[in-house]
PDB file of C-alpha atoms in Angstrom:
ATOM      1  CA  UNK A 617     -39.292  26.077  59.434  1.00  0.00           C
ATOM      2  CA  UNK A 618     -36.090  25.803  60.977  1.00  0.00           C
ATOM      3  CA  UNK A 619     -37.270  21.914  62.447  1.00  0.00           C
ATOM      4  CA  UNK A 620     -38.639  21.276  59.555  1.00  0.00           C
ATOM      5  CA  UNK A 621     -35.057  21.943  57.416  1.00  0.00           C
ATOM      6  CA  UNK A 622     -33.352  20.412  60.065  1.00  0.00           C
ATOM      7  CA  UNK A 623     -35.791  17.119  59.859  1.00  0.00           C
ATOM      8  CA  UNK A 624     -35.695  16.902  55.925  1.00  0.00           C
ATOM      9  CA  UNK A 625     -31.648  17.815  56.078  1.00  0.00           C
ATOM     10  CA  UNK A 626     -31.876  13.582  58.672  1.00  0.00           C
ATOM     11  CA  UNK A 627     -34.252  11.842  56.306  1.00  0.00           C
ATOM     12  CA  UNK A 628     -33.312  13.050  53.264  1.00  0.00           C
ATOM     13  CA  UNK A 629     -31.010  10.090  51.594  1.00  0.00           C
ATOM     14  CA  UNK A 630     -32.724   7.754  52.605  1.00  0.00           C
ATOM     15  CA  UNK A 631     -36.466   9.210  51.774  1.00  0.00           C
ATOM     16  CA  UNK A 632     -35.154   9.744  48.030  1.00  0.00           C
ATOM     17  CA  UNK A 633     -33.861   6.186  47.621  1.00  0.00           C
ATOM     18  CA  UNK A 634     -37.492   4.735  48.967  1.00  0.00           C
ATOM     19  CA  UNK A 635     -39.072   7.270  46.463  1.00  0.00           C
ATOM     20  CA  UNK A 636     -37.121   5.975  43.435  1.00  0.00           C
ATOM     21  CA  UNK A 637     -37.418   2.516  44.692  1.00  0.00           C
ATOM     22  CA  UNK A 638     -40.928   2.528  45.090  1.00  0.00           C
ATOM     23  CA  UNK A 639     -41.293   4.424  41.343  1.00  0.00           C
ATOM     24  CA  UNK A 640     -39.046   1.611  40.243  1.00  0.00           C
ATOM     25  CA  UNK A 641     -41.450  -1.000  41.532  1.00  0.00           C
ATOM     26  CA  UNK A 642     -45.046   0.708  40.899  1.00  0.00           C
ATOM     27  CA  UNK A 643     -44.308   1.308  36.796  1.00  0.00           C
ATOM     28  CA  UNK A 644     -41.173   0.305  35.785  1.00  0.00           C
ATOM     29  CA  UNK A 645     -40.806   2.697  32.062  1.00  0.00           C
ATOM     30  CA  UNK A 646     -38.428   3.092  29.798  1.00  0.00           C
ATOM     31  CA  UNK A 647     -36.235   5.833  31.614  1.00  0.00           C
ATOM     32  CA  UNK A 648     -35.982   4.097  34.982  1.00  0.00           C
ATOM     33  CA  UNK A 649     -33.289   2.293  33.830  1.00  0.00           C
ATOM     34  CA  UNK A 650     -31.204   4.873  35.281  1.00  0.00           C
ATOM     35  CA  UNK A 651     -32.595   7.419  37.954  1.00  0.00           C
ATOM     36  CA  UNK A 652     -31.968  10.086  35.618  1.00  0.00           C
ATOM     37  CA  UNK A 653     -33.495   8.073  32.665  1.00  0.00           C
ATOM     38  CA  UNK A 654     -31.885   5.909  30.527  1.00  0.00           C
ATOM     39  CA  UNK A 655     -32.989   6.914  26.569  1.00  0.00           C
ATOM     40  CA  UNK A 656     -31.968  10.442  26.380  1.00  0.00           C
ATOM     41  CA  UNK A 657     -32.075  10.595  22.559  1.00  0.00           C
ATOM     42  CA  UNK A 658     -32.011  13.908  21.471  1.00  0.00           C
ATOM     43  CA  UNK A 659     -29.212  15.009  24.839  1.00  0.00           C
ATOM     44  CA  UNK A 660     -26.026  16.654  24.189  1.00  0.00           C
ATOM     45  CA  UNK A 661     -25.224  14.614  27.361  1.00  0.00           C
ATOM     46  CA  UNK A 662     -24.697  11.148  27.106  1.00  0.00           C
ATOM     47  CA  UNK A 663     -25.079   9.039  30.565  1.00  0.00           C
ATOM     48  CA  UNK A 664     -23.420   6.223  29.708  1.00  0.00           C
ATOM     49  CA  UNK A 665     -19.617   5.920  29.578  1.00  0.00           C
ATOM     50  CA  UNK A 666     -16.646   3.233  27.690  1.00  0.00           C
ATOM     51  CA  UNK A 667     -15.169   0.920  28.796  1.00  0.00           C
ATOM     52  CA  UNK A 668     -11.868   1.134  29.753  1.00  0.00           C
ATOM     53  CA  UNK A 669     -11.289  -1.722  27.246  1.00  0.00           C
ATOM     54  CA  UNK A 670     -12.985  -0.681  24.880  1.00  0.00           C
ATOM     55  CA  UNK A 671     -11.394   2.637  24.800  1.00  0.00           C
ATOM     56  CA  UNK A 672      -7.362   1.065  25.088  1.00  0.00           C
ATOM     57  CA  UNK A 673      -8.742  -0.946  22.407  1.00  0.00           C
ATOM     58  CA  UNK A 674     -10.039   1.748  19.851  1.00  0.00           C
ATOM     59  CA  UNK A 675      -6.862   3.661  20.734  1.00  0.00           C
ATOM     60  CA  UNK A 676      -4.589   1.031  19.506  1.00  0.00           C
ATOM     61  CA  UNK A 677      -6.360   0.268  16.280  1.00  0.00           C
ATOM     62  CA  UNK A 678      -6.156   4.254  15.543  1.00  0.00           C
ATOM     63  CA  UNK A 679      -2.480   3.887  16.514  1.00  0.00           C
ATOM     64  CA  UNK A 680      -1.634   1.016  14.348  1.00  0.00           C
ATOM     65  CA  UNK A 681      -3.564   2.229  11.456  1.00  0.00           C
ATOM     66  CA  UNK A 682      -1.180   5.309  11.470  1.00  0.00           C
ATOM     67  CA  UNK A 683       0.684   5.019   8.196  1.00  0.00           C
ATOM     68  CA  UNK A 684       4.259   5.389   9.583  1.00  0.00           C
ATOM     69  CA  UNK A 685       3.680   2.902  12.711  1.00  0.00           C
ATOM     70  CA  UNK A 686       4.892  -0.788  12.332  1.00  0.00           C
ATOM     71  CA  UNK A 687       1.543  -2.245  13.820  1.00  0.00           C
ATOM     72  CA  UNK A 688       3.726  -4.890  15.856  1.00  0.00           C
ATOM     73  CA  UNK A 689       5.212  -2.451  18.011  1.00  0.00           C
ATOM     74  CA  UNK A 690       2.584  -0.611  19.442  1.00  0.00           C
ATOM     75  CA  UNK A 691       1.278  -1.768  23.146  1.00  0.00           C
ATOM     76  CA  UNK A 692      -0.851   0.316  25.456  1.00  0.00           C
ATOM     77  CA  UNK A 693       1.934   1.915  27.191  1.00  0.00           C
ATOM     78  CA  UNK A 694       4.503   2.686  23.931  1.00  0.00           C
ATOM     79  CA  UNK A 695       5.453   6.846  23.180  1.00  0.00           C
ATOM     80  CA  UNK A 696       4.557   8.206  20.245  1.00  0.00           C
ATOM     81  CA  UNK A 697       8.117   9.833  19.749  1.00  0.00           C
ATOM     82  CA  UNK A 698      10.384   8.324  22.094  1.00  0.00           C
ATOM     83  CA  UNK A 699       9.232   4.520  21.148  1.00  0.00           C
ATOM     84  CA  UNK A 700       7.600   4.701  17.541  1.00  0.00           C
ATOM     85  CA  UNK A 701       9.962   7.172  16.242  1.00  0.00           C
ATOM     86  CA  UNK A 702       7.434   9.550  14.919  1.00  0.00           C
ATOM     87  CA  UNK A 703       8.322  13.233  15.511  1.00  0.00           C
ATOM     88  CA  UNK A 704       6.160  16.284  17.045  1.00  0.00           C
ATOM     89  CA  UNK A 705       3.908  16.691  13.677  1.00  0.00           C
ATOM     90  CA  UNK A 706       2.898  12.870  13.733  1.00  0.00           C
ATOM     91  CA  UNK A 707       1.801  12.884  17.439  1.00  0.00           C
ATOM     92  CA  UNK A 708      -0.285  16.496  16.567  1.00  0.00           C
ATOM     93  CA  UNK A 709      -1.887  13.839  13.717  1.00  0.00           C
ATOM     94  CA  UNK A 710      -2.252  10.993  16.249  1.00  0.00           C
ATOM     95  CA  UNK A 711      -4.025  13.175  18.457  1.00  0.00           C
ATOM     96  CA  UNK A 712      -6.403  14.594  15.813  1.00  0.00           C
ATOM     97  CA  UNK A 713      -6.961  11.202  14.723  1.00  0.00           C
ATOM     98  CA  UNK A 714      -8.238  10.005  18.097  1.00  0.00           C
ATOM     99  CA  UNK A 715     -10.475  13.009  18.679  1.00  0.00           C
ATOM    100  CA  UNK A 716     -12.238  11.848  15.157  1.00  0.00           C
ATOM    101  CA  UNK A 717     -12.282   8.358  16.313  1.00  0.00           C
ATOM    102  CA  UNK A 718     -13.948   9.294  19.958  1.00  0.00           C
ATOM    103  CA  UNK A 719     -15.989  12.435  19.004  1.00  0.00           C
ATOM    104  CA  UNK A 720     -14.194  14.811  21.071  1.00  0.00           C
ATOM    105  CA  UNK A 721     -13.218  18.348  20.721  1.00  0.00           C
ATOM    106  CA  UNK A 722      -9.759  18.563  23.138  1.00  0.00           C
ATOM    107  CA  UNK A 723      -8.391  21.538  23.620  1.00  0.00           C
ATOM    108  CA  UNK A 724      -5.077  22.855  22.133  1.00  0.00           C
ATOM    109  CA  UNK A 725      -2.392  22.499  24.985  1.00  0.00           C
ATOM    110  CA  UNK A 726      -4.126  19.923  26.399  1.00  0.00           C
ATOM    111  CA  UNK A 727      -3.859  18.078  22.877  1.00  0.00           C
ATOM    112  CA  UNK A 728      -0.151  19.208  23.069  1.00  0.00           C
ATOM    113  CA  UNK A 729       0.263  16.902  26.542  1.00  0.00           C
ATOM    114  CA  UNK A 730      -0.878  13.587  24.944  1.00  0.00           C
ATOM    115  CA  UNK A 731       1.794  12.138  23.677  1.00  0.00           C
ATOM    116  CA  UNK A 732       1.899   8.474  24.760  1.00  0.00           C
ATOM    117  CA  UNK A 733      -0.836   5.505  24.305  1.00  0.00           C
ATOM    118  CA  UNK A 734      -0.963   5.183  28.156  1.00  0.00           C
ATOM    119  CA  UNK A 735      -1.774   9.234  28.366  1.00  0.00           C
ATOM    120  CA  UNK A 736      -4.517   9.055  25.667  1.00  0.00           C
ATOM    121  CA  UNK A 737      -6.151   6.252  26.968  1.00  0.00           C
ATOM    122  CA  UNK A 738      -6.161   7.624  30.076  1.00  0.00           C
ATOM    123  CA  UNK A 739      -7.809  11.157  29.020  1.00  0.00           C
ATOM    124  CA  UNK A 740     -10.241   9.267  26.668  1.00  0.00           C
ATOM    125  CA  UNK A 741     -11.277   7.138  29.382  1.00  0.00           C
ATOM    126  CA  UNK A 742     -11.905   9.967  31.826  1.00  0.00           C
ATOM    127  CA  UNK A 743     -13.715  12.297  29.585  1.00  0.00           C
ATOM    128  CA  UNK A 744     -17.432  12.393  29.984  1.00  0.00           C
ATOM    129  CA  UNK A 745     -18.392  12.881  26.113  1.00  0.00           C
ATOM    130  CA  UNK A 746     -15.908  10.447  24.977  1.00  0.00           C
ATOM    131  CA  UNK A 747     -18.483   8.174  22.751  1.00  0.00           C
TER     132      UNK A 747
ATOM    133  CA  UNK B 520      30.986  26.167  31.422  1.00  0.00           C
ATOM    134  CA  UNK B 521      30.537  29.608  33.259  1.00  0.00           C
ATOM    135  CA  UNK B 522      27.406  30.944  35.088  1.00  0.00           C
ATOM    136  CA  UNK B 523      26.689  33.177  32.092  1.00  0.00           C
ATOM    137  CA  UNK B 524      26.856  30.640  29.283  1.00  0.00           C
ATOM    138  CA  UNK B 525      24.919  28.312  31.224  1.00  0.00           C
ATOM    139  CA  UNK B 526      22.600  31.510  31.773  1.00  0.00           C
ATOM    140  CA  UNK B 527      22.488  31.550  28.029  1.00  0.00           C
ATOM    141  CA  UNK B 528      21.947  27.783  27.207  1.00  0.00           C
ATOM    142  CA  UNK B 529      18.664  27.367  29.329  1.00  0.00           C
ATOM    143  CA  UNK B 530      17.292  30.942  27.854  1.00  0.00           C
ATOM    144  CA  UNK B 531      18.297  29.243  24.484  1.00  0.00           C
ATOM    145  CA  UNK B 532      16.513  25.887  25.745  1.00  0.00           C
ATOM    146  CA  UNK B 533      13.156  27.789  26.752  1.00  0.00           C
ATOM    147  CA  UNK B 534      12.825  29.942  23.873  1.00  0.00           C
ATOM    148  CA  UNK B 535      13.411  26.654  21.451  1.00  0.00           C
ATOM    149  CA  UNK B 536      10.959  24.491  23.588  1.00  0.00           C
ATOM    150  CA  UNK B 537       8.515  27.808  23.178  1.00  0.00           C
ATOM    151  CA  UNK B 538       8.827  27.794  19.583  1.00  0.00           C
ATOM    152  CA  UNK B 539       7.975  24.061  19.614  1.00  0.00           C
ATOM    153  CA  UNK B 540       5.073  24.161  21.249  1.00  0.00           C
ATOM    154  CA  UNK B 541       4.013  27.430  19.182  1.00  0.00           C
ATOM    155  CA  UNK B 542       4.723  24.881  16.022  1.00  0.00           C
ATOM    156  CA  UNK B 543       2.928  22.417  17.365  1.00  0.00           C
ATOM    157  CA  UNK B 544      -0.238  23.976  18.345  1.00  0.00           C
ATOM    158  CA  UNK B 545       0.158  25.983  14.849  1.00  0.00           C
ATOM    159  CA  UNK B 546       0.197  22.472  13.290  1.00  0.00           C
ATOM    160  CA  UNK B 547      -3.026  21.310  15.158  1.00  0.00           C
ATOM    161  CA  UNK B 548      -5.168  23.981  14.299  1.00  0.00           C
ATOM    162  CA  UNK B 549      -3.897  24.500  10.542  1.00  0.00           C
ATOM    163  CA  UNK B 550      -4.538  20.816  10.276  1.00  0.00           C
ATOM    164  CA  UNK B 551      -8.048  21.381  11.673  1.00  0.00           C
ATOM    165  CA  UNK B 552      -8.957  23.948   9.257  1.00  0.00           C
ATOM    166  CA  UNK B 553      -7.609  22.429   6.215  1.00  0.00           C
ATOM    167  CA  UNK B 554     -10.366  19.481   6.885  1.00  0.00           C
ATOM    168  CA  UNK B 555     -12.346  22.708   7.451  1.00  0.00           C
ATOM    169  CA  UNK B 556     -12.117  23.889   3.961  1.00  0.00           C
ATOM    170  CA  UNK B 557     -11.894  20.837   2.277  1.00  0.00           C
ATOM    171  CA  UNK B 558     -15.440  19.189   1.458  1.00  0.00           C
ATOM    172  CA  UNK B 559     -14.903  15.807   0.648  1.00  0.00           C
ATOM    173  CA  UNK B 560     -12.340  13.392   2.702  1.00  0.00           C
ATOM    174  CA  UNK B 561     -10.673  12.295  -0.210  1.00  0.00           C
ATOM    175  CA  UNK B 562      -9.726  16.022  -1.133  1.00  0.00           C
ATOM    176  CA  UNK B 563      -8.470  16.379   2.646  1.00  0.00           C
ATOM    177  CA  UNK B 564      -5.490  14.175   1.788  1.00  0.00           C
ATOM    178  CA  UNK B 565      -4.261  16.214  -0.531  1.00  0.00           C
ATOM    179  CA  UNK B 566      -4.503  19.172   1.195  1.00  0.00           C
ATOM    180  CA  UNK B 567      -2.844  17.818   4.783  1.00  0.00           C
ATOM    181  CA  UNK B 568       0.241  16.435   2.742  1.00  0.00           C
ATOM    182  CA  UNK B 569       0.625  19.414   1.207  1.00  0.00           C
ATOM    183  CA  UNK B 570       0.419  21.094   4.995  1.00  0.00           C
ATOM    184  CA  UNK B 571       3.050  19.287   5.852  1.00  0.00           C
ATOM    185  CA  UNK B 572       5.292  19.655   3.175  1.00  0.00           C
ATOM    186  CA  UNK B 573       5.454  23.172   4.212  1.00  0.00           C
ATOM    187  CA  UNK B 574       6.054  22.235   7.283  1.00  0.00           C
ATOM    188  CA  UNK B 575       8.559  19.987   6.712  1.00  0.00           C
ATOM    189  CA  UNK B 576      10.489  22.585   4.376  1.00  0.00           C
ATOM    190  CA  UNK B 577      11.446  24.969   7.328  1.00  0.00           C
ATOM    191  CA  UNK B 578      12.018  21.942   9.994  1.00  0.00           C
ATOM    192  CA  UNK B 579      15.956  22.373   9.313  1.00  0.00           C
ATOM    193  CA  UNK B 580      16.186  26.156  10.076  1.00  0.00           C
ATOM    194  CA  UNK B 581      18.827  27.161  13.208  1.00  0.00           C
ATOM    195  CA  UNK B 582      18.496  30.584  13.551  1.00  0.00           C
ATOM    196  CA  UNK B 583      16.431  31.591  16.449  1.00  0.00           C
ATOM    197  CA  UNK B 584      15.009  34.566  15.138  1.00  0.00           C
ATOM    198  CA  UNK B 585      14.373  33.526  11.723  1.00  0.00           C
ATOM    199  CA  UNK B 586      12.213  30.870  13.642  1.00  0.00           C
ATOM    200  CA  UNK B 587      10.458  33.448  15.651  1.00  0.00           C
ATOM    201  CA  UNK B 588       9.963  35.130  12.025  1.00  0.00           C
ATOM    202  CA  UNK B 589       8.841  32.367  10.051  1.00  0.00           C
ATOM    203  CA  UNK B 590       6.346  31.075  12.892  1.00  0.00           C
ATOM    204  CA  UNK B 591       4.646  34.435  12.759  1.00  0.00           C
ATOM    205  CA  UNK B 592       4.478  34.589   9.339  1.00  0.00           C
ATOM    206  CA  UNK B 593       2.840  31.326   9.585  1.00  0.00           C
ATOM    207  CA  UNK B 594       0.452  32.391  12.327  1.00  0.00           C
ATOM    208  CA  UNK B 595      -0.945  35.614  10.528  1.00  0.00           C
ATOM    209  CA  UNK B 596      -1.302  33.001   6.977  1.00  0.00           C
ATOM    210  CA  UNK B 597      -3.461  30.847   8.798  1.00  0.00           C
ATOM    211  CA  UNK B 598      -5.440  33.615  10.775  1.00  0.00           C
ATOM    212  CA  UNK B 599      -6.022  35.004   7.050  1.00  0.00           C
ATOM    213  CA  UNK B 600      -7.225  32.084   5.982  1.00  0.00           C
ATOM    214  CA  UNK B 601      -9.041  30.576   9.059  1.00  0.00           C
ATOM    215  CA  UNK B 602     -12.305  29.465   8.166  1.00  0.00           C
ATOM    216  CA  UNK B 603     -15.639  31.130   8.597  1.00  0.00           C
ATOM    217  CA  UNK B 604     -18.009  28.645   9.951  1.00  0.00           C
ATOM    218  CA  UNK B 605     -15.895  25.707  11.577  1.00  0.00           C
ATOM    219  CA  UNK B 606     -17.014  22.023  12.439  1.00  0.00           C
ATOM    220  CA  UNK B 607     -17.538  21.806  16.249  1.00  0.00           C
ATOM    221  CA  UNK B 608     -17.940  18.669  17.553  1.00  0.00           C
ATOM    222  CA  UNK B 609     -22.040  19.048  18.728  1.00  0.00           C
ATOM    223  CA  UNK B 610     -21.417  19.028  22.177  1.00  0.00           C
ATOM    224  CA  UNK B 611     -19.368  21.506  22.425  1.00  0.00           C
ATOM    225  CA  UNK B 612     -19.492  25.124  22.542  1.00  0.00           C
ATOM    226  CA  UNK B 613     -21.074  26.696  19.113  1.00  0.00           C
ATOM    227  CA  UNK B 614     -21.908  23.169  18.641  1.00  0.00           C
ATOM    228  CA  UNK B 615     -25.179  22.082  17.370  1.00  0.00           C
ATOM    229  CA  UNK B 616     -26.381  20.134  20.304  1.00  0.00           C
ATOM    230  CA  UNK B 617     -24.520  22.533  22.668  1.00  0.00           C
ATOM    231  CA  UNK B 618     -27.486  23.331  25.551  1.00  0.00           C
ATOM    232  CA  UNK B 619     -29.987  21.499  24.158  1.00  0.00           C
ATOM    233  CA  UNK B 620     -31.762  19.133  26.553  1.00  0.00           C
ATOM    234  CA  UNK B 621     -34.615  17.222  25.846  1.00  0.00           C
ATOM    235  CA  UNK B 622     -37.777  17.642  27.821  1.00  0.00           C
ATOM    236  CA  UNK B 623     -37.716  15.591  31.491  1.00  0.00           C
ATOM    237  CA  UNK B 624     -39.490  11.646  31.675  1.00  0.00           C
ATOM    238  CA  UNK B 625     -42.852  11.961  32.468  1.00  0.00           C
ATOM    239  CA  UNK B 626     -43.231  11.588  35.809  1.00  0.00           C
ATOM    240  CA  UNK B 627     -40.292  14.376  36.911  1.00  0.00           C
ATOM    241  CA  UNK B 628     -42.277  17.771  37.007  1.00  0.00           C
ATOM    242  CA  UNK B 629     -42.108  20.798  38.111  1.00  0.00           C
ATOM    243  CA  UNK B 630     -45.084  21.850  40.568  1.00  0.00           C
ATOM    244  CA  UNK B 631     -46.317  25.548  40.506  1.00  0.00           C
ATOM    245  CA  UNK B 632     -46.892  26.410  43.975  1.00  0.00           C
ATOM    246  CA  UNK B 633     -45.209  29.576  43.765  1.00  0.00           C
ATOM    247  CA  UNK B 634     -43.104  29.351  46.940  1.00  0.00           C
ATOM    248  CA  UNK B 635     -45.951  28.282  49.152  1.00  0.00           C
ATOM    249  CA  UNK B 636     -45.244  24.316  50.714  1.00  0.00           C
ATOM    250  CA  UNK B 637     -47.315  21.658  51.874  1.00  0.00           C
ATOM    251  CA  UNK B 638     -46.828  22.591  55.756  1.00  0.00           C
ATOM    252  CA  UNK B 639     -46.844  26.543  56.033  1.00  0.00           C
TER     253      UNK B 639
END
């Protein structure tokens, strides 16, 4: 037993990659498009993630569309209060807003921390069921 | 200054940034449950500017403890009135989608050996 561990614990990398390789090659399907399958439909988990683009992006058009921001001003690294002039209430909405706009659930006082375009896109982009 | 008023000011300066953040966070989660309890977007509106307002009505007060008052009046209005059955985003905990997992690709399976392997 103990060879045996101590034999799977030298080939193992590289046995798994041949497996999934040779998978790959024998019947390619539907879910090898990633090893862990590509079209999980009905998963709480989604496997693929934004852009970082895409995500500065959507972030800006929620920021502009905020009623008391001048769209012209806002750039991906502006603060809510110190640069737009909004005060503490308006960021709490800007925050909300974004978590409608990306599907996510943030908790309170890390909500309470975002409170810049750079910082938002920055949690967005990092969080894994940002969609 | 002296040691003691300067004592004084940065008590005064943590209890106010305290009460901000209790504000805040008050704010957020009032916010939350107004689109709770209101059923159509359009009605949300309403509702959130109305929020505000009261917000916005106490946003000039000084007096430290009248703050501390007011806040927890605030607090135990919107624990009265906190809703039942709250959106959750699905994902999330209470969520809809929370822990479930659709079944494995063919192909992936689990084989009942019961412990016993290949070599033994």
């Amino acid at each position: 037993m103990a060879m045996r561990a101590a034999i799977l614990r030298h080939i193992r990398l590289p046995a798994r990659a041949q497996t999934l390789a040779a998978a790959a090659a024998a019947a390619p399907r539907s879910w090898d498009r990633s090893p862990l399958g590509g079209s999980r439909a009905m998963s709480s988990h989604g496997d693929d993630h934004l852009a970082k683009e895409e995500v500065a992006e959507r972030v800006l058009s929620v920021v502009k569309s905020f009623p008391k921001v001048d769209p012209a001003t806002v750039t991906p690294d502006v603060h809510f209060q110190n640069d737009l002039g909004l005060d503490s209430l308006d960021n709490v909405e800007i925050v909300m807003a974004l978590e409608e706009e990306f599907k996510l659930e943030i908790p309170d006082l890390e909500a309470d921390k975002i409170d810049s375009c750079h910082l938002a896109i920055e949690y967005i982009y990092n969080h894994p069921m940002a969609g | 200054m002296s040691a003691a008023s300067a004592v004084s000011t940065a008590g005064y300066l943590a209890r106010r940034a305290a009460q901000k953040e209790r504000v805040r966070i008050l704010y957020r989660r009032a916010l939350k449950d107004t689109l709770n309890w209101a059923v159509h977007r359009h009605l949300f509106y309403q509702d959130a500017s109305d929020l505000r307002e009261r917000f916005e009505a106490n946003k000039r007060v000084e007096d430290l403890d009248t703050i501390d008052r007011l806040i927890a009046d605030a607090e135990a209005s919107y624990n009265k009135w906190r809703h039942p059955d709250p959106y959750i985003v699905p994902w999330a905990p209470g969520g809809s989608k929370f822990t479930r997992n659709p079944t494995p690709p063919s192909g992936i399976e689990i084989i009942y050996d019961y412990g016993r392997e290949d070599n033994d």
